[in-house]
Coordinates of C-alpha atoms in Angstrom, one line a residue:
M622 CA -34.4 -1.9 -6.4
P623 CA -36.7 -0.2 -4.0
S624 CA -37.6 3.4 -4.6
D625 CA -35.9 4.5 -1.4
T626 CA -32.5 3.2 -2.7
R627 CA -29.9 6.0 -2.6
I628 CA -26.4 6.9 -3.6
L629 CA -24.2 7.1 -0.6
I630 CA -21.4 9.7 -0.6
V631 CA -18.6 9.1 1.9
D632 CA -15.9 11.5 2.8
D633 CA -14.4 12.8 6.0
H634 CA -14.4 16.5 4.8
E635 CA -17.7 18.3 4.9
D636 CA -16.8 20.7 2.0
T637 CA -16.1 17.6 -0.2
L638 CA -19.5 16.1 0.8
Y639 CA -21.2 19.3 -0.1
A640 CA -19.5 19.6 -3.5
L641 CA -20.3 16.0 -4.4
E642 CA -23.9 16.4 -3.3
S643 CA -24.2 19.6 -5.4
A644 CA -22.8 17.9 -8.4
L645 CA -25.3 15.0 -8.1
V646 CA -28.5 16.8 -7.2
P647 CA -29.4 17.5 -10.8
L648 CA -29.7 13.7 -11.4
G649 CA -32.7 13.6 -9.1
Y650 CA -31.6 10.5 -7.1
Q651 CA -31.8 10.2 -3.4
L652 CA -28.5 11.0 -1.8
G653 CA -27.1 9.9 1.6
R654 CA -23.9 10.8 3.3
A655 CA -21.4 9.4 5.7
T656 CA -18.2 10.9 7.2
S657 CA -16.3 7.7 8.0
G658 CA -15.8 4.2 6.7
D659 CA -17.5 2.7 9.8
E660 CA -20.6 4.8 9.2
A661 CA -20.6 3.9 5.5
L662 CA -20.4 0.2 6.3
K663 CA -23.4 0.5 8.7
Q664 CA -25.5 2.2 6.1
V665 CA -24.6 -0.2 3.4
L666 CA -25.3 -3.2 5.6
R667 CA -28.7 -1.7 6.5
G668 CA -29.5 -1.9 2.8
Q669 CA -31.0 0.7 0.4
V670 CA -27.7 1.7 -1.1
G671 CA -27.5 1.4 -4.9
L672 CA -24.1 3.1 -5.4
L673 CA -21.2 4.2 -3.2
L674 CA -19.0 7.2 -3.8
L675 CA -16.2 6.6 -1.4
D676 CA -13.1 8.5 -0.4
V677 CA -10.0 6.3 -0.3
R678 CA -8.1 7.9 2.6
M679 CA -10.1 8.5 5.8
P680 CA -9.2 8.2 9.5
G681 CA -10.1 4.8 10.9
V682 CA -11.6 2.5 8.3
S683 CA -10.3 3.4 4.8
G684 CA -12.2 3.3 1.6
L685 CA -10.3 0.2 0.5
E686 CA -11.2 -1.6 3.7
V687 CA -14.9 -0.7 3.2
V688 CA -14.7 -2.2 -0.3
R689 CA -12.9 -5.4 0.9
Y690 CA -15.6 -6.0 3.5
M691 CA -18.4 -5.3 1.0
R692 CA -17.1 -7.8 -1.5
R693 CA -17.1 -10.6 1.2
V694 CA -20.8 -10.0 2.0
E695 CA -23.3 -11.4 -0.4
Q696 CA -25.9 -8.6 -0.1
T697 CA -23.3 -5.9 -0.8
Q698 CA -20.8 -7.5 -3.2
H699 CA -22.4 -6.2 -6.4
I700 CA -23.0 -2.6 -5.2
P701 CA -21.0 -0.4 -7.6
V702 CA -18.3 1.7 -6.0
I703 CA -16.6 4.8 -7.3
L704 CA -13.4 5.5 -5.3
L705 CA -12.3 9.1 -4.9
T706 CA -8.8 10.3 -4.1
G707 CA -7.1 13.6 -3.8
F708 CA -3.6 12.2 -3.8
G709 CA -3.1 11.8 -7.5
A710 CA -2.6 8.8 -9.7
D711 CA -1.0 5.9 -7.8
H712 CA -0.3 2.6 -9.6
E713 CA -0.6 0.5 -6.4
L714 CA -3.9 2.1 -5.5
T715 CA -5.3 1.6 -9.0
T716 CA -4.3 -2.0 -9.1
T717 CA -5.7 -2.8 -5.7
A718 CA -9.0 -0.9 -6.3
F719 CA -9.7 -2.5 -9.7
G720 CA -8.7 -5.9 -8.2
L721 CA -11.4 -5.4 -5.6
G722 CA -14.0 -4.8 -8.3
V723 CA -14.3 -1.0 -8.0
A724 CA -16.1 0.5 -10.9
D725 CA -13.9 3.6 -11.2
L726 CA -11.2 5.6 -9.5
V727 CA -11.8 9.3 -9.8
L728 CA -9.3 12.0 -8.9
K729 CA -10.3 15.1 -6.9
P730 CA -11.2 17.8 -7.7
V731 CA -14.0 16.0 -9.5
D732 CA -15.4 17.2 -12.8
P733 CA -19.1 17.4 -12.0
W734 CA -20.3 16.6 -15.6
A735 CA -18.1 13.5 -15.8
L736 CA -19.1 12.3 -12.3
R737 CA -22.8 12.7 -13.1
T738 CA -22.3 10.7 -16.3
K739 CA -20.5 7.8 -14.5
V740 CA -23.0 7.8 -11.6
R741 CA -26.0 7.8 -13.9
Y742 CA -24.7 4.9 -15.9
L743 CA -23.5 2.7 -12.9
Y744 CA -26.6 3.4 -10.8
D745 CA -29.1 2.7 -13.6
A746 CA -27.2 -0.4 -14.6
H747 CA -27.3 -1.7 -11.1
R748 CA -31.0 -1.0 -10.8
R749 CA -31.7 -2.9 -14.1
H750 CA -29.6 -5.8 -12.9
L751 CA -31.6 -6.1 -9.6
A752 CA -34.9 -5.8 -11.5
L753 CA -33.9 -8.6 -13.8
E754 CA -32.9 -10.8 -10.8
R755 CA -36.4 -10.1 -9.3
E756 CA -38.1 -11.0 -12.5
V757 CA -36.1 -14.2 -12.9
R758 CA -37.1 -15.2 -9.3
R759 CA -40.8 -14.3 -10.0
L760 CA -40.8 -16.4 -13.3
R761 CA -39.1 -19.4 -11.6
A762 CA -41.8 -19.3 -8.9
L763 CA -44.5 -19.2 -11.5
T764 CA -43.1 -22.2 -13.4
G765 CA -42.6 -24.3 -10.3
E766 CA -38.8 -24.2 -10.4
H767 CA -38.7 -23.0 -6.8
T768 CA -39.0 -26.6 -5.7
E769 CA -35.5 -27.5 -6.8
T770 CA -33.4 -29.2 -4.1
A771 CA -30.5 -27.6 -2.3
A772 CA -28.1 -30.0 -4.0
H773 CA -28.9 -28.5 -7.4
P774 CA -29.5 -24.8 -6.8
R775 CA -30.0 -22.6 -9.8
P776 CA -27.7 -19.6 -9.7
G777 CA -29.0 -16.1 -10.0
L778 CA -28.1 -13.8 -12.9
P779 CA -24.4 -13.3 -13.5
H780 CA -22.9 -9.9 -12.7
P781 CA -23.5 -7.6 -15.7
D782 CA -19.8 -7.7 -16.6
A783 CA -19.7 -11.5 -16.9
R784 CA -18.9 -12.8 -20.3
V785 CA -21.5 -15.1 -22.0
P786 CA -19.9 -18.2 -23.6
T787 CA -21.2 -19.3 -27.0
Q788 CA -23.5 -22.3 -26.8
R789 CA -24.0 -25.3 -29.1
P790 CA -26.9 -27.7 -29.2
M791 CA -26.7 -30.6 -26.7
G792 CA -24.3 -33.3 -28.1
A793 CA -23.4 -31.3 -31.2
H794 CA -19.8 -31.2 -32.3
A795 CA -18.4 -28.8 -34.9
G796 CA -18.6 -31.3 -37.7
E797 CA -22.2 -32.4 -36.9
L798 CA -23.6 -28.9 -37.5
E799 CA -22.2 -28.9 -41.0
K800 CA -23.6 -32.4 -41.8
D801 CA -27.1 -31.2 -40.7
R802 CA -27.1 -28.4 -43.2
T803 CA -26.5 -30.7 -46.2

């Protein structure tokens, strides 16, 4: 992830933006701000956003609509999102948010220590994931695998939350592995 990648904080209330920025400044990351869903989408689509702190209820484009759009666009679908709400726990909101792949749903007022911990973990994990993808592309280019045909494209790294299936040697069945040991 480029060094100018930042955490984008989105809320339609200036006092909330200021409080969130104050809570995150000690982390030393670059911070950006937006006061509407439209403005947030524009910044995310321009690139350089590594994490989004997003208010759920805003005039115009809501936080959930921003996330729905981001998940449909390849370049933004894996950006971690922390949704913020001041309207208390809501089962429907929680179900919808996590169904869209939101990393967390945080109630306002926000505990600064807990927010810093979540942000540090998610932002750093996203940066490591992107660094691994770049390294895989670089290694594939070095080994000549970049000449594969479009009919057999090699997928990128799975999302960090993807489960890794257990693997067996080619053609091996459960009984064959035991026979080889004797």
